[in-house]
């Protein structure tokens, strides 16, 4: 058996891996799939191209593509397609769904080529008895133990001075978060004004938390709003002037064609007279040849003028298409920015709530127990079908985007007799502490 196994391992290295996996499969966690299901707050880039047989090349639809953000409800709003639920879909599934909807809605013969590129996934959050609680970038395969390491490990209090420094740091973080939240809220007011096509931002929608700072930020956003409106007006005016210029060019060319037609009619009449004179021997044949050559040149000039009109009309159609798509492109860009800013505001509010909780814990903390006296317990709060569920976790538990890891200290039972009545599962213990907070 040993010789047989060694011979197969040399001939087929994959056999060795499968054999080891079958024996030691209980000691290892399975590898994660390369493509995750799309979750709320996931940012992705949508690229749409279509093969154009008349041009012999692919044409990119920038007005329909761009960067988008999945909302907290698991939906995303795309141009032409509308609002699409992405629950249970991965990148390939989303691209197929969008392609089929575009084909059905626009009436395409061939399905467009669509690429979904994941730009950013929701971060993971670590709270509780850790040195550096907060949000951390998600990467596939991250475990609870790795998130604990990223957050500085378990919290080990030193003395009262350290606790005082933590309180001061939390207060500073809350002030910084409040300023960032104010900026984000005013920016959302500006983006909503652009979406509605309003010429001015509504001052009554500006938060009144800090009058001085809010007024300064509002003035800055007003300047940005006016500049973007002026840029859109300049582009629209440019396309309109180009279309008017091409229309004038067509009118002038049509007058040239009319004049050319008159010259052609005159030469044809003269050529008819010369032919009769040549037949009677009154005129030379060279005169007839010259008139026929002149007539052909006039016909060639007329074809050039007709071609010029066709080219000008094609340019008018392109300018009109660009002018019509200018507003759609601007609305798509603003919608994407609005979704991103709303997601940023949600993250700031979550960060504010987390920091407030940590500040309250620091204020209510007494002398505390020394690190190592109590074992750590982990719970993970995860969004499942739009509902936050708290589950018990281990160090090897693999996290998903948007998970909140809570690190707690398990309280030892008071006595062996009361252990059955006082001990709770990890998930229930975490829920009780969260409710008390």
PDB file of C-alpha atoms in Angstrom, residues 107-229:
ATOM      1  CA  UNK A 107     -35.030  45.662 -28.188  1.00  0.00           C
ATOM      2  CA  UNK A 108     -31.493  44.607 -29.066  1.00  0.00           C
ATOM      3  CA  UNK A 109     -30.857  41.721 -31.416  1.00  0.00           C
ATOM      4  CA  UNK A 110     -27.685  40.636 -29.655  1.00  0.00           C
ATOM      5  CA  UNK A 111     -27.067  40.630 -25.909  1.00  0.00           C
ATOM      6  CA  UNK A 112     -24.554  43.354 -24.911  1.00  0.00           C
ATOM      7  CA  UNK A 113     -21.274  42.425 -23.233  1.00  0.00           C
ATOM      8  CA  UNK A 114     -21.351  43.522 -19.567  1.00  0.00           C
ATOM      9  CA  UNK A 115     -18.541  43.407 -17.026  1.00  0.00           C
ATOM     10  CA  UNK A 116     -19.025  43.877 -13.268  1.00  0.00           C
ATOM     11  CA  UNK A 117     -15.840  44.807 -11.397  1.00  0.00           C
ATOM     12  CA  UNK A 118     -15.953  44.852  -7.594  1.00  0.00           C
ATOM     13  CA  UNK A 119     -14.203  48.041  -6.434  1.00  0.00           C
ATOM     14  CA  UNK A 120     -14.857  47.988  -2.717  1.00  0.00           C
ATOM     15  CA  UNK A 121     -16.649  45.698  -0.281  1.00  0.00           C
ATOM     16  CA  UNK A 122     -18.126  46.776   3.049  1.00  0.00           C
ATOM     17  CA  UNK A 123     -15.533  46.810   5.850  1.00  0.00           C
ATOM     18  CA  UNK A 124     -15.657  44.704   8.981  1.00  0.00           C
ATOM     19  CA  UNK A 125     -16.034  46.340  12.379  1.00  0.00           C
ATOM     20  CA  UNK A 126     -14.391  45.244  15.614  1.00  0.00           C
ATOM     21  CA  UNK A 127     -15.743  46.450  18.971  1.00  0.00           C
ATOM     22  CA  UNK A 128     -15.452  45.420  22.581  1.00  0.00           C
ATOM     23  CA  UNK A 129     -12.353  44.522  24.568  1.00  0.00           C
ATOM     24  CA  UNK A 130      -9.772  45.387  21.922  1.00  0.00           C
ATOM     25  CA  UNK A 131      -7.043  48.021  21.814  1.00  0.00           C
ATOM     26  CA  UNK A 132      -8.093  49.719  18.563  1.00  0.00           C
ATOM     27  CA  UNK A 133     -11.807  49.214  17.883  1.00  0.00           C
ATOM     28  CA  UNK A 134     -13.121  50.529  14.583  1.00  0.00           C
ATOM     29  CA  UNK A 135     -13.619  49.579  10.948  1.00  0.00           C
ATOM     30  CA  UNK A 136     -11.087  47.592   8.926  1.00  0.00           C
ATOM     31  CA  UNK A 137     -10.828  46.747   5.266  1.00  0.00           C
ATOM     32  CA  UNK A 138     -12.347  43.430   4.293  1.00  0.00           C
ATOM     33  CA  UNK A 139     -10.423  40.847   2.330  1.00  0.00           C
ATOM     34  CA  UNK A 140     -11.627  37.346   1.380  1.00  0.00           C
ATOM     35  CA  UNK A 141     -10.883  34.677   3.967  1.00  0.00           C
ATOM     36  CA  UNK A 142     -10.449  36.984   6.967  1.00  0.00           C
ATOM     37  CA  UNK A 143     -11.219  35.260  10.279  1.00  0.00           C
ATOM     38  CA  UNK A 144     -12.296  36.489  13.689  1.00  0.00           C
ATOM     39  CA  UNK A 145      -8.783  35.959  15.055  1.00  0.00           C
ATOM     40  CA  UNK A 146      -7.275  38.028  12.220  1.00  0.00           C
ATOM     41  CA  UNK A 147      -9.753  40.841  12.898  1.00  0.00           C
ATOM     42  CA  UNK A 148      -8.704  40.732  16.562  1.00  0.00           C
ATOM     43  CA  UNK A 149      -5.066  41.078  15.478  1.00  0.00           C
ATOM     44  CA  UNK A 150      -5.898  44.025  13.169  1.00  0.00           C
ATOM     45  CA  UNK A 151      -7.613  45.819  16.045  1.00  0.00           C
ATOM     46  CA  UNK A 152      -4.499  45.587  18.253  1.00  0.00           C
ATOM     47  CA  UNK A 153      -5.374  42.452  20.190  1.00  0.00           C
ATOM     48  CA  UNK A 154      -7.323  42.215  23.434  1.00  0.00           C
ATOM     49  CA  UNK A 155      -7.517  45.317  25.587  1.00  0.00           C
ATOM     50  CA  UNK A 156      -5.107  45.347  28.530  1.00  0.00           C
ATOM     51  CA  UNK A 157      -5.756  48.304  30.845  1.00  0.00           C
ATOM     52  CA  UNK A 158      -2.644  49.827  32.390  1.00  0.00           C
ATOM     53  CA  UNK A 159      -3.786  52.412  34.915  1.00  0.00           C
ATOM     54  CA  UNK A 160      -6.175  55.298  35.472  1.00  0.00           C
ATOM     55  CA  UNK A 161      -4.052  57.619  33.307  1.00  0.00           C
ATOM     56  CA  UNK A 162      -4.471  55.349  30.303  1.00  0.00           C
ATOM     57  CA  UNK A 163      -8.232  55.338  30.869  1.00  0.00           C
ATOM     58  CA  UNK A 164      -8.243  59.140  30.972  1.00  0.00           C
ATOM     59  CA  UNK A 165      -6.294  59.312  27.713  1.00  0.00           C
ATOM     60  CA  UNK A 166      -8.809  56.955  26.090  1.00  0.00           C
ATOM     61  CA  UNK A 167     -11.697  59.198  27.186  1.00  0.00           C
ATOM     62  CA  UNK A 168     -10.000  62.264  25.706  1.00  0.00           C
ATOM     63  CA  UNK A 169      -9.348  60.401  22.457  1.00  0.00           C
ATOM     64  CA  UNK A 170     -12.965  59.288  22.207  1.00  0.00           C
ATOM     65  CA  UNK A 171     -14.187  62.870  22.720  1.00  0.00           C
ATOM     66  CA  UNK A 172     -11.855  64.075  19.961  1.00  0.00           C
ATOM     67  CA  UNK A 173     -13.025  61.305  17.639  1.00  0.00           C
ATOM     68  CA  UNK A 174     -16.663  62.221  18.265  1.00  0.00           C
ATOM     69  CA  UNK A 175     -15.939  65.877  17.427  1.00  0.00           C
ATOM     70  CA  UNK A 176     -14.166  64.860  14.217  1.00  0.00           C
ATOM     71  CA  UNK A 177     -16.996  62.491  13.274  1.00  0.00           C
ATOM     72  CA  UNK A 178     -19.561  65.281  13.894  1.00  0.00           C
ATOM     73  CA  UNK A 179     -17.713  67.627  11.503  1.00  0.00           C
ATOM     74  CA  UNK A 180     -17.399  64.921   8.850  1.00  0.00           C
ATOM     75  CA  UNK A 181     -21.107  64.087   9.236  1.00  0.00           C
ATOM     76  CA  UNK A 182     -22.038  67.747   8.765  1.00  0.00           C
ATOM     77  CA  UNK A 183     -19.961  67.988   5.580  1.00  0.00           C
ATOM     78  CA  UNK A 184     -21.521  64.801   4.230  1.00  0.00           C
ATOM     79  CA  UNK A 185     -25.090  65.975   4.959  1.00  0.00           C
ATOM     80  CA  UNK A 186     -24.541  69.322   3.189  1.00  0.00           C
ATOM     81  CA  UNK A 187     -22.942  67.573   0.216  1.00  0.00           C
ATOM     82  CA  UNK A 188     -26.016  65.353  -0.034  1.00  0.00           C
ATOM     83  CA  UNK A 189     -28.167  68.528  -0.143  1.00  0.00           C
ATOM     84  CA  UNK A 190     -26.098  69.759  -3.099  1.00  0.00           C
ATOM     85  CA  UNK A 191     -26.303  66.436  -4.932  1.00  0.00           C
ATOM     86  CA  UNK A 192     -30.070  66.268  -4.409  1.00  0.00           C
ATOM     87  CA  UNK A 193     -30.361  69.755  -5.883  1.00  0.00           C
ATOM     88  CA  UNK A 194     -28.398  68.625  -8.953  1.00  0.00           C
ATOM     89  CA  UNK A 195     -30.575  65.533  -9.312  1.00  0.00           C
ATOM     90  CA  UNK A 196     -33.746  67.645  -9.291  1.00  0.00           C
ATOM     91  CA  UNK A 197     -32.274  70.203 -11.709  1.00  0.00           C
ATOM     92  CA  UNK A 198     -32.601  73.053  -9.213  1.00  0.00           C
ATOM     93  CA  UNK A 199     -30.549  76.167  -9.894  1.00  0.00           C
ATOM     94  CA  UNK A 200     -30.052  76.896  -6.196  1.00  0.00           C
ATOM     95  CA  UNK A 201     -29.492  74.764  -3.101  1.00  0.00           C
ATOM     96  CA  UNK A 202     -32.181  74.901  -0.418  1.00  0.00           C
ATOM     97  CA  UNK A 203     -30.760  76.497   2.752  1.00  0.00           C
ATOM     98  CA  UNK A 204     -33.632  75.123   4.852  1.00  0.00           C
ATOM     99  CA  UNK A 205     -32.288  71.584   4.325  1.00  0.00           C
ATOM    100  CA  UNK A 206     -28.900  72.420   5.857  1.00  0.00           C
ATOM    101  CA  UNK A 207     -28.385  70.947   9.367  1.00  0.00           C
ATOM    102  CA  UNK A 208     -28.316  73.540  12.151  1.00  0.00           C
ATOM    103  CA  UNK A 209     -25.815  71.765  14.421  1.00  0.00           C
ATOM    104  CA  UNK A 210     -22.962  74.266  14.002  1.00  0.00           C
ATOM    105  CA  UNK A 211     -24.058  77.524  12.379  1.00  0.00           C
ATOM    106  CA  UNK A 212     -20.551  78.811  11.647  1.00  0.00           C
ATOM    107  CA  UNK A 213     -19.162  75.600  10.181  1.00  0.00           C
ATOM    108  CA  UNK A 214     -22.426  74.762   8.386  1.00  0.00           C
ATOM    109  CA  UNK A 215     -22.504  78.207   6.735  1.00  0.00           C
ATOM    110  CA  UNK A 216     -18.900  77.855   5.513  1.00  0.00           C
ATOM    111  CA  UNK A 217     -19.486  74.375   4.118  1.00  0.00           C
ATOM    112  CA  UNK A 218     -22.763  75.469   2.507  1.00  0.00           C
ATOM    113  CA  UNK A 219     -21.006  78.339   0.690  1.00  0.00           C
ATOM    114  CA  UNK A 220     -18.332  75.942  -0.600  1.00  0.00           C
ATOM    115  CA  UNK A 221     -20.952  73.521  -1.893  1.00  0.00           C
ATOM    116  CA  UNK A 222     -22.814  76.431  -3.519  1.00  0.00           C
ATOM    117  CA  UNK A 223     -19.670  77.318  -5.486  1.00  0.00           C
ATOM    118  CA  UNK A 224     -19.320  73.692  -6.627  1.00  0.00           C
ATOM    119  CA  UNK A 225     -23.003  73.548  -7.563  1.00  0.00           C
ATOM    120  CA  UNK A 226     -22.799  76.750  -9.646  1.00  0.00           C
ATOM    121  CA  UNK A 227     -19.596  75.605 -11.368  1.00  0.00           C
ATOM    122  CA  UNK A 228     -21.120  72.265 -12.360  1.00  0.00           C
ATOM    123  CA  UNK A 229     -24.252  73.969 -13.694  1.00  0.00           C
TER     124      UNK A 229
END
